[in-house]
Short mmCIF file of C-alpha atoms in Angstrom, two decimals:
data_model
loop_
_atom_site.label_atom_id
_atom_site.label_comp_id
_atom_site.label_asym_id
_atom_site.label_seq_id
_atom_site.Cartn_x
_atom_site.Cartn_y
_atom_site.Cartn_z
CA MET A 1 10.84 53.61 123.72
CA PRO A 2 8.82 53.03 120.49
CA ARG A 3 5.64 51.01 120.77
CA THR A 4 5.70 47.60 119.04
CA PRO A 5 2.95 47.47 116.39
CA SER A 6 0.30 44.78 116.71
CA THR A 7 -0.17 42.03 114.12
CA LYS A 8 -3.37 43.67 112.90
CA MET A 9 -1.64 47.03 112.53
CA LEU A 10 1.16 45.46 110.49
CA ALA A 11 -1.34 43.70 108.26
CA ALA A 12 -3.17 46.96 107.66
CA ARG A 13 0.12 48.67 106.98
CA ARG A 14 0.94 46.19 104.21
CA LEU A 15 -2.35 46.96 102.51
CA LEU A 16 -2.36 50.69 103.07
CA ARG A 17 -0.97 53.07 100.52
CA SER A 18 -1.57 56.78 100.21
CA PRO A 19 -5.29 57.58 100.28
CA ARG A 20 -6.83 59.34 97.32
CA ILE A 21 -6.73 63.09 97.54
CA THR A 22 -10.19 64.63 97.38
CA GLY A 23 -10.55 66.85 94.31
CA ALA A 24 -7.58 65.33 92.48
CA LEU A 25 -9.07 62.06 91.26
CA SER A 26 -7.14 60.84 88.26
CA TRP A 27 -10.15 60.34 86.05
CA SER A 28 -11.17 63.97 86.62
CA ARG A 29 -7.79 65.22 85.38
CA TRP A 30 -8.92 64.85 81.78
CA SER A 31 -6.37 66.78 79.79
CA SER A 32 -2.74 67.06 80.73
CA ASP A 33 -2.42 70.10 78.45
CA ALA A 34 -5.56 71.80 79.73
CA ALA A 35 -4.47 71.35 83.34
CA LYS A 36 -1.41 73.50 82.69
CA ALA A 37 -3.51 76.34 81.31
CA THR A 38 -6.25 76.54 83.95
CA THR A 39 -6.44 78.56 87.12
CA GLU A 40 -6.46 75.25 88.98
CA SER A 41 -2.78 74.65 88.23
CA SER A 42 -1.71 75.84 91.66
CA ALA A 43 -4.22 73.52 93.29
CA LEU A 44 -2.95 70.62 91.20
CA SER A 45 0.59 71.45 92.26
CA GLU A 46 -0.49 71.58 95.89
CA ASN A 47 -2.18 68.19 95.56
CA ALA A 48 0.96 66.75 93.98
CA GLU A 49 2.96 67.99 96.95
CA LYS A 50 0.42 66.42 99.32
CA ARG A 51 0.66 63.14 97.44
CA GLN A 52 4.46 63.10 97.75
CA GLN A 53 4.24 63.95 101.45
CA LEU A 54 1.78 61.10 102.00
CA LEU A 55 4.05 58.68 100.17
CA LYS A 56 6.99 59.85 102.27
CA GLU A 57 5.02 59.42 105.50
CA LEU A 58 3.86 55.96 104.56
CA SER A 59 7.43 54.86 103.83
CA GLU A 60 8.40 55.48 107.45
CA PRO A 61 8.16 52.64 110.00
CA LEU A 62 4.69 52.34 111.49
CA GLU A 63 5.94 52.50 115.06
CA GLN A 64 7.12 56.05 114.44
CA LYS A 65 3.56 57.11 113.63
CA CYS A 66 0.87 58.54 115.85
CA ARG A 67 -1.89 57.70 113.35
CA PRO A 68 -4.57 55.16 114.36
CA ALA A 69 -4.47 51.75 112.71
CA ILE A 70 -6.38 51.42 109.46
CA ASP A 71 -9.11 48.79 109.49
CA PRO A 72 -8.64 46.83 106.23
CA LYS A 73 -12.38 46.19 105.81
CA GLU A 74 -12.89 49.96 105.69
CA THR A 75 -10.64 50.20 102.61
CA SER A 76 -11.35 49.27 99.01
CA VAL A 77 -9.64 47.76 95.97
CA MET A 78 -10.56 48.41 92.32
CA LEU A 79 -10.36 45.83 89.53
CA PHE A 80 -10.67 46.73 85.84
CA PRO A 81 -11.44 44.26 83.02
CA GLY A 82 -9.68 43.88 79.70
CA GLN A 83 -10.52 43.31 76.07
CA GLY A 84 -12.96 40.51 75.39
CA THR A 85 -15.55 41.80 77.87
CA GLN A 86 -17.07 44.26 75.39
CA TYR A 87 -20.61 43.79 74.08
CA VAL A 88 -23.04 45.80 71.98
CA GLY A 89 -25.12 47.95 74.32
CA MET A 90 -22.37 48.42 76.90
CA ALA A 91 -22.45 51.65 78.95
CA LYS A 92 -26.15 52.22 78.17
CA ASP A 93 -27.19 52.12 81.84
CA LEU A 94 -24.37 54.47 82.84
CA LEU A 95 -25.65 57.35 80.73
CA ARG A 96 -28.00 58.44 83.53
CA PHE A 97 -24.90 59.73 85.32
CA PRO A 98 -23.69 63.13 84.01
CA GLY A 99 -20.07 62.26 84.78
CA ALA A 100 -20.25 59.12 82.68
CA ARG A 101 -21.73 61.03 79.74
CA ARG A 102 -18.98 63.61 80.03
CA ILE A 103 -16.30 60.92 79.92
CA PHE A 104 -17.60 59.68 76.58
CA GLU A 105 -17.91 63.24 75.27
CA LEU A 106 -14.29 63.90 76.13
CA ALA A 107 -13.21 60.59 74.62
CA ASN A 108 -15.03 61.45 71.39
CA GLU A 109 -13.29 64.83 71.31
CA VAL A 110 -9.85 63.26 71.64
CA LEU A 111 -10.46 60.31 69.32
CA LYS A 112 -12.37 62.33 66.66
CA TYR A 113 -15.07 59.70 66.29
CA ASP A 114 -18.16 58.56 68.21
CA LEU A 115 -16.92 55.78 70.50
CA LEU A 116 -20.18 55.77 72.47
CA LYS A 117 -22.18 55.01 69.33
CA ILE A 118 -20.00 51.97 68.65
CA CYS A 119 -20.52 50.82 72.26
CA LEU A 120 -24.28 51.23 72.05
CA GLU A 121 -25.00 50.16 68.48
CA GLY A 122 -22.01 48.16 67.26
CA PRO A 123 -22.17 46.33 64.96
CA ARG A 124 -20.50 43.55 66.95
CA GLU A 125 -17.82 42.94 64.31
CA LYS A 126 -16.78 46.58 64.49
CA LEU A 127 -16.81 46.71 68.30
CA ASN A 128 -14.74 43.53 68.51
CA ARG A 129 -11.99 44.99 66.35
CA THR A 130 -9.02 45.58 68.65
CA GLU A 131 -8.71 49.29 67.82
CA HIS A 132 -12.29 49.86 69.05
CA ALA A 133 -12.66 47.19 71.74
CA GLN A 134 -9.75 48.36 73.88
CA LEU A 135 -10.89 51.97 73.94
CA ALA A 136 -14.51 50.96 74.54
CA VAL A 137 -13.61 48.84 77.54
CA MET A 138 -11.29 51.42 79.09
CA VAL A 139 -13.68 54.36 78.71
CA SER A 140 -16.68 52.32 79.88
CA SER A 141 -14.73 51.20 82.95
CA LEU A 142 -13.90 54.78 83.86
CA ALA A 143 -17.54 55.72 83.27
CA ALA A 144 -18.54 52.96 85.71
CA LEU A 145 -16.43 54.72 88.33
CA GLU A 146 -18.77 57.68 88.00
CA GLN A 147 -21.66 55.46 89.10
CA LEU A 148 -19.58 54.26 92.03
CA ARG A 149 -18.66 57.82 92.94
CA GLU A 150 -22.34 58.84 92.92
CA GLU A 151 -23.61 55.83 94.86
CA ARG A 152 -20.70 54.91 97.14
CA PRO A 153 -18.26 57.83 97.31
CA LYS A 154 -16.48 56.33 100.31
CA ALA A 155 -15.29 53.45 98.11
CA ILE A 156 -13.37 55.97 96.02
CA GLU A 157 -12.02 57.89 98.99
CA THR A 158 -10.74 54.78 100.80
CA CYS A 159 -9.25 52.99 97.79
CA VAL A 160 -5.75 51.69 98.51
CA ALA A 161 -4.98 49.50 95.49
CA ALA A 162 -5.98 48.78 91.91
CA ALA A 163 -5.26 46.21 89.26
CA GLY A 164 -6.43 45.73 85.72
CA PHE A 165 -6.48 42.71 83.46
CA SER A 166 -4.38 43.31 80.33
CA LEU A 167 -5.77 46.56 78.89
CA GLY A 168 -7.37 47.15 82.30
CA GLU A 169 -3.92 47.81 83.72
CA ILE A 170 -3.85 51.07 81.77
CA THR A 171 -7.30 51.91 83.16
CA ALA A 172 -5.91 51.29 86.66
CA LEU A 173 -2.97 53.61 85.97
CA VAL A 174 -5.39 56.36 84.86
CA TYR A 175 -7.40 55.85 88.03
CA ALA A 176 -4.23 55.96 90.13
CA ASP A 177 -3.22 59.33 88.68
CA ALA A 178 -0.17 57.93 86.88
CA LEU A 179 -1.60 58.67 83.41
CA PRO A 180 -3.81 61.62 82.36
CA PHE A 181 -6.98 60.51 80.60
CA ASP A 182 -6.34 62.18 77.24
CA LYS A 183 -2.82 60.74 77.00
CA ALA A 184 -4.12 57.32 78.00
CA LEU A 185 -6.65 57.43 75.16
CA ARG A 186 -3.90 58.14 72.66
CA LEU A 187 -1.70 55.49 74.19
CA VAL A 188 -4.44 52.84 74.00
CA GLN A 189 -5.15 53.94 70.43
CA VAL A 190 -1.51 53.31 69.50
CA ARG A 191 -1.48 50.03 71.45
CA ALA A 192 -4.69 48.77 69.87
CA THR A 193 -3.73 49.77 66.33
CA ALA A 194 -0.28 48.18 66.64
CA MET A 195 -1.79 45.01 68.08
CA GLN A 196 -4.39 44.88 65.30
CA VAL A 197 -1.58 45.15 62.72
CA ALA A 198 0.13 42.24 64.46
CA CYS A 199 -3.15 40.32 64.39
CA ASP A 200 -3.49 40.92 60.66
CA GLN A 201 0.06 39.69 60.05
CA ALA A 202 -0.52 36.35 61.78
CA ALA A 203 -3.98 34.93 62.39
CA GLY A 204 -4.15 34.21 66.10
CA ALA A 205 -6.72 33.25 68.71
CA MET A 206 -7.20 32.76 72.43
CA ALA A 207 -9.22 30.21 74.38
CA MET A 208 -10.15 29.77 78.03
CA THR A 209 -8.88 26.30 78.90
CA ILE A 210 -10.07 24.14 81.78
CA TYR A 211 -7.94 21.12 82.65
CA GLY A 212 -7.31 18.63 85.44
CA PRO A 213 -4.37 17.84 87.72
CA ASP A 214 -3.26 15.09 85.35
CA THR A 215 -3.03 17.46 82.36
CA ASN A 216 0.33 18.67 81.07
CA LEU A 217 -0.79 21.89 79.42
CA GLY A 218 2.74 22.94 78.53
CA GLU A 219 3.32 19.71 76.65
CA ALA A 220 -0.03 20.06 74.87
CA CYS A 221 0.94 23.55 73.66
CA ALA A 222 4.32 22.26 72.50
CA ARG A 223 2.62 19.51 70.49
CA ALA A 224 0.26 22.02 68.91
CA GLN A 225 3.18 24.25 67.96
CA GLN A 226 5.07 21.32 66.45
CA TRP A 227 1.98 20.31 64.46
CA CYS A 228 1.83 23.83 63.01
CA LEU A 229 5.48 23.62 61.96
CA GLU A 230 4.85 20.35 60.19
CA LYS A 231 1.89 21.90 58.37
CA GLY A 232 4.04 24.77 57.11
CA VAL A 233 2.86 27.55 59.44
CA GLU A 234 5.63 30.14 59.59
CA SER A 235 7.12 30.79 63.05
CA PRO A 236 4.14 29.34 64.97
CA TYR A 237 3.50 29.82 68.66
CA CYS A 238 1.21 28.24 71.24
CA GLY A 239 1.42 28.87 74.98
CA ILE A 240 -0.18 30.21 78.14
CA ALA A 241 -1.26 33.84 77.77
CA ASN A 242 -3.26 34.34 80.98
CA TYR A 243 -2.97 32.67 84.38
CA MET A 244 -6.54 32.77 85.67
CA TYR A 245 -7.06 30.39 88.61
CA PRO A 246 -6.07 26.81 89.52
CA HIS A 247 -6.58 24.48 86.52
CA CYS A 248 -7.70 27.36 84.32
CA LYS A 249 -5.49 29.21 81.88
CA VAL A 250 -6.00 31.11 78.66
CA VAL A 251 -4.02 29.53 75.85
CA ALA A 252 -3.11 31.62 72.81
CA GLY A 253 -1.27 31.24 69.55
CA ASN A 254 -1.80 30.68 65.87
CA VAL A 255 -5.36 29.73 64.92
CA GLU A 256 -4.11 26.39 63.62
CA ALA A 257 -2.52 25.62 67.00
CA LEU A 258 -5.75 26.22 68.89
CA GLU A 259 -7.68 24.15 66.38
CA PHE A 260 -5.25 21.28 67.06
CA LEU A 261 -5.87 21.56 70.80
CA GLU A 262 -9.64 21.67 70.33
CA GLN A 263 -9.65 18.66 67.99
CA ASN A 264 -7.39 16.65 70.30
CA ALA A 265 -8.72 17.86 73.64
CA LYS A 266 -9.73 14.42 74.90
CA ALA A 267 -6.37 12.83 74.12
CA LEU A 268 -4.57 15.81 75.70
CA LYS A 269 -6.80 15.59 78.82
CA ILE A 270 -8.18 19.08 78.28
CA ARG A 271 -11.66 19.25 79.76
CA ARG A 272 -13.02 22.33 78.01
CA MET A 273 -11.97 25.15 75.70
CA LYS A 274 -13.90 28.32 74.94
CA ARG A 275 -12.72 30.89 72.40
CA LEU A 276 -12.47 34.51 73.55
CA ALA A 277 -13.95 37.42 71.60
CA VAL A 278 -10.58 38.83 70.54
CA SER A 279 -8.95 39.17 67.14
CA GLY A 280 -5.47 37.86 67.93
CA ALA A 281 -3.07 35.98 70.20
CA PHE A 282 -2.45 38.67 72.79
CA HIS A 283 0.30 38.39 75.39
CA THR A 284 2.35 36.11 73.16
CA PRO A 285 5.41 36.63 70.92
CA LEU A 286 3.00 37.00 67.97
CA MET A 287 2.44 40.57 69.27
CA GLN A 288 6.14 41.48 69.16
CA SER A 289 5.72 44.05 66.37
CA ALA A 290 3.37 46.07 68.62
CA VAL A 291 5.95 46.61 71.36
CA GLU A 292 8.08 49.23 69.61
CA PRO A 293 5.29 51.67 68.63
CA PHE A 294 3.73 51.35 72.08
CA THR A 295 7.05 51.97 73.81
CA LYS A 296 7.70 54.99 71.62
CA ALA A 297 4.27 56.44 72.44
CA LEU A 298 4.67 55.73 76.16
CA LYS A 299 7.94 57.67 76.24
CA THR A 300 6.09 60.81 75.12
CA VAL A 301 3.77 60.69 78.13
CA ARG A 302 4.66 62.43 81.36
CA LEU A 303 4.06 59.67 83.85
CA GLN A 304 3.57 60.21 87.58
CA ASP A 305 4.06 57.90 90.53
CA PRO A 306 0.74 56.15 91.24
CA VAL A 307 -1.00 57.54 94.34
CA ILE A 308 -2.15 54.02 95.26
CA ARG A 309 -0.72 50.58 94.60
CA VAL A 310 -1.16 49.42 91.00
CA TYR A 311 -0.15 45.86 90.21
CA SER A 312 1.73 44.86 87.05
CA ASN A 313 0.44 41.99 84.93
CA VAL A 314 4.01 41.02 84.08
CA ASP A 315 5.00 39.78 87.55
CA GLY A 316 2.00 40.42 89.81
CA LYS A 317 3.94 42.99 91.84
CA PRO A 318 3.07 46.66 92.46
CA TYR A 319 4.70 49.37 90.40
CA ARG A 320 7.34 51.19 92.42
CA HIS A 321 7.38 54.52 90.57
CA ALA A 322 6.82 56.19 87.20
CA LYS A 323 10.09 54.95 85.72
CA HIS A 324 9.12 51.40 86.59
CA ILE A 325 5.90 51.85 84.58
CA LEU A 326 7.93 53.06 81.60
CA THR A 327 10.08 49.93 81.53
CA GLN A 328 7.51 47.35 82.63
CA LEU A 329 4.29 48.24 80.82
CA PRO A 330 5.52 47.50 77.25
CA LYS A 331 6.53 43.97 78.29
CA GLN A 332 2.90 43.21 79.03
CA ILE A 333 2.07 43.07 75.31
CA VAL A 334 4.12 39.89 74.76
CA ARG A 335 4.21 38.39 78.27
CA PRO A 336 1.51 36.28 79.97
CA VAL A 337 -0.92 38.07 82.27
CA LYS A 338 -0.16 36.70 85.74
CA TRP A 339 -3.59 37.44 87.16
CA GLU A 340 -3.78 34.55 89.60
CA GLN A 341 -0.39 35.58 91.01
CA THR A 342 -1.57 39.20 91.21
CA LEU A 343 -4.62 38.25 93.28
CA HIS A 344 -2.47 36.24 95.68
CA GLU A 345 -0.17 39.24 96.08
CA MET A 346 -3.02 41.74 96.57
CA TYR A 347 -5.00 39.75 99.13
CA GLU A 348 -2.26 37.98 101.06
CA ARG A 349 -2.61 38.52 104.80
CA LYS A 350 -2.41 36.67 108.09
CA GLN A 351 -5.33 34.55 109.27
CA GLY A 352 -8.03 36.58 110.97
CA VAL A 353 -7.20 39.88 109.24
CA ASP A 354 -10.16 41.35 107.35
CA PHE A 355 -10.18 41.83 103.59
CA PRO A 356 -10.90 45.12 101.82
CA ARG A 357 -14.03 45.65 99.77
CA THR A 358 -13.41 44.87 96.11
CA PHE A 359 -15.14 46.66 93.24
CA GLU A 360 -14.95 45.41 89.66
CA CYS A 361 -15.70 48.41 87.46
CA GLY A 362 -16.44 47.80 83.79
CA PRO A 363 -18.22 45.41 81.44
CA GLY A 364 -18.85 41.90 82.70
CA LYS A 365 -18.41 40.15 86.04
CA GLY A 366 -15.44 37.97 85.16
CA LEU A 367 -12.83 39.33 87.55
CA VAL A 368 -14.99 38.87 90.65
CA GLN A 369 -15.80 35.35 89.46
CA VAL A 370 -12.07 34.63 89.15
CA LEU A 371 -11.48 36.09 92.62
CA GLU A 372 -14.03 33.61 93.98
CA LYS A 373 -11.88 30.79 92.59
CA VAL A 374 -8.61 32.20 93.94
CA ASN A 375 -9.69 33.66 97.29
CA ALA A 376 -13.29 32.90 98.27
CA LYS A 377 -13.08 34.88 101.54
CA ALA A 378 -11.89 38.05 99.79
CA ALA A 379 -14.66 37.62 97.21
CA GLN A 380 -17.31 37.70 99.95
CA SER A 381 -16.91 41.48 100.13
CA SER A 382 -16.75 42.07 96.35
CA PHE A 383 -19.16 44.03 94.17
CA ASN A 384 -19.73 44.67 90.47
CA VAL A 385 -20.26 48.09 88.92
CA ILE A 386 -21.22 46.97 85.44
CA ALA A 387 -20.70 49.09 82.36
#
């Protein structure tokens, strides 16, 4: 007669996904083309078979297993930031790690320009351009993982889930072995260039917006959009682009729409607005022209099932398989980032069950700060690995 699993075992089971396979870390599998040509191809194939076997085992009911229960506090979760976190001088402190230097060298080889120089020296206006900012943040975040691997290798080995904010979702997919690094660079290059073209077509902006329980943010955005129409702005938009934490959203749209909100903040019961260092209204319909080129580029990439849970910004749920990534990831460009919902999904558990350790890898400390607002207990075991 099968043994009934305990509450703690079931909670651990919900968090657990296939552990990382030593020697097959996604951000070491730099070139998808090179991997085919090396003598390590058989080892890579063997690791792929191991990954599939682990996924198969984990899909079986826990009571059929003879494995010991996994203690959630002995596992880890990775968070990766998005565009807007970049700053001149980023990644400077990571260059003492050989692996981090190598990541930038490989990025420069693929991109055919010196991305590291832009990170270190700017100028700020150049770094903040979408086509540079997105690549800088992704590569710096992966470089930060090299510091984590050197200083706390167990955090890598016991990682069970990852999520990334906007662009950071692609970083998470690289880390989870769903995307090879070189293909991800090209994909982000296409994404960033297409989004910059969309930015140039319609001047847009984004602003962190703090409001109270008596604020109707949806109505405020609708009024801003209507004001733009009356002023002759063609096909204006204003709406929520990022769900951050209770009473905090990022609003995005035409520049004129955000100016209306800022100028009428008191009447609209908006407590504070702060512009983000981005060049457009991301995650809104103003980015629609970027979807097709990104989708076309994504279809050329040989995706793999993630070896750990990776959460989609579109609905806050984990990707099920490679095909799901193919259909879901392009939607992210024009849909709001449901980050608050993602954090609830990632850290949901019964009372008394421990939380995993959380590592934010990349420039800034924003994601851990948001986690503190959404789930203070989970944030107690969080750490920053700053690029």
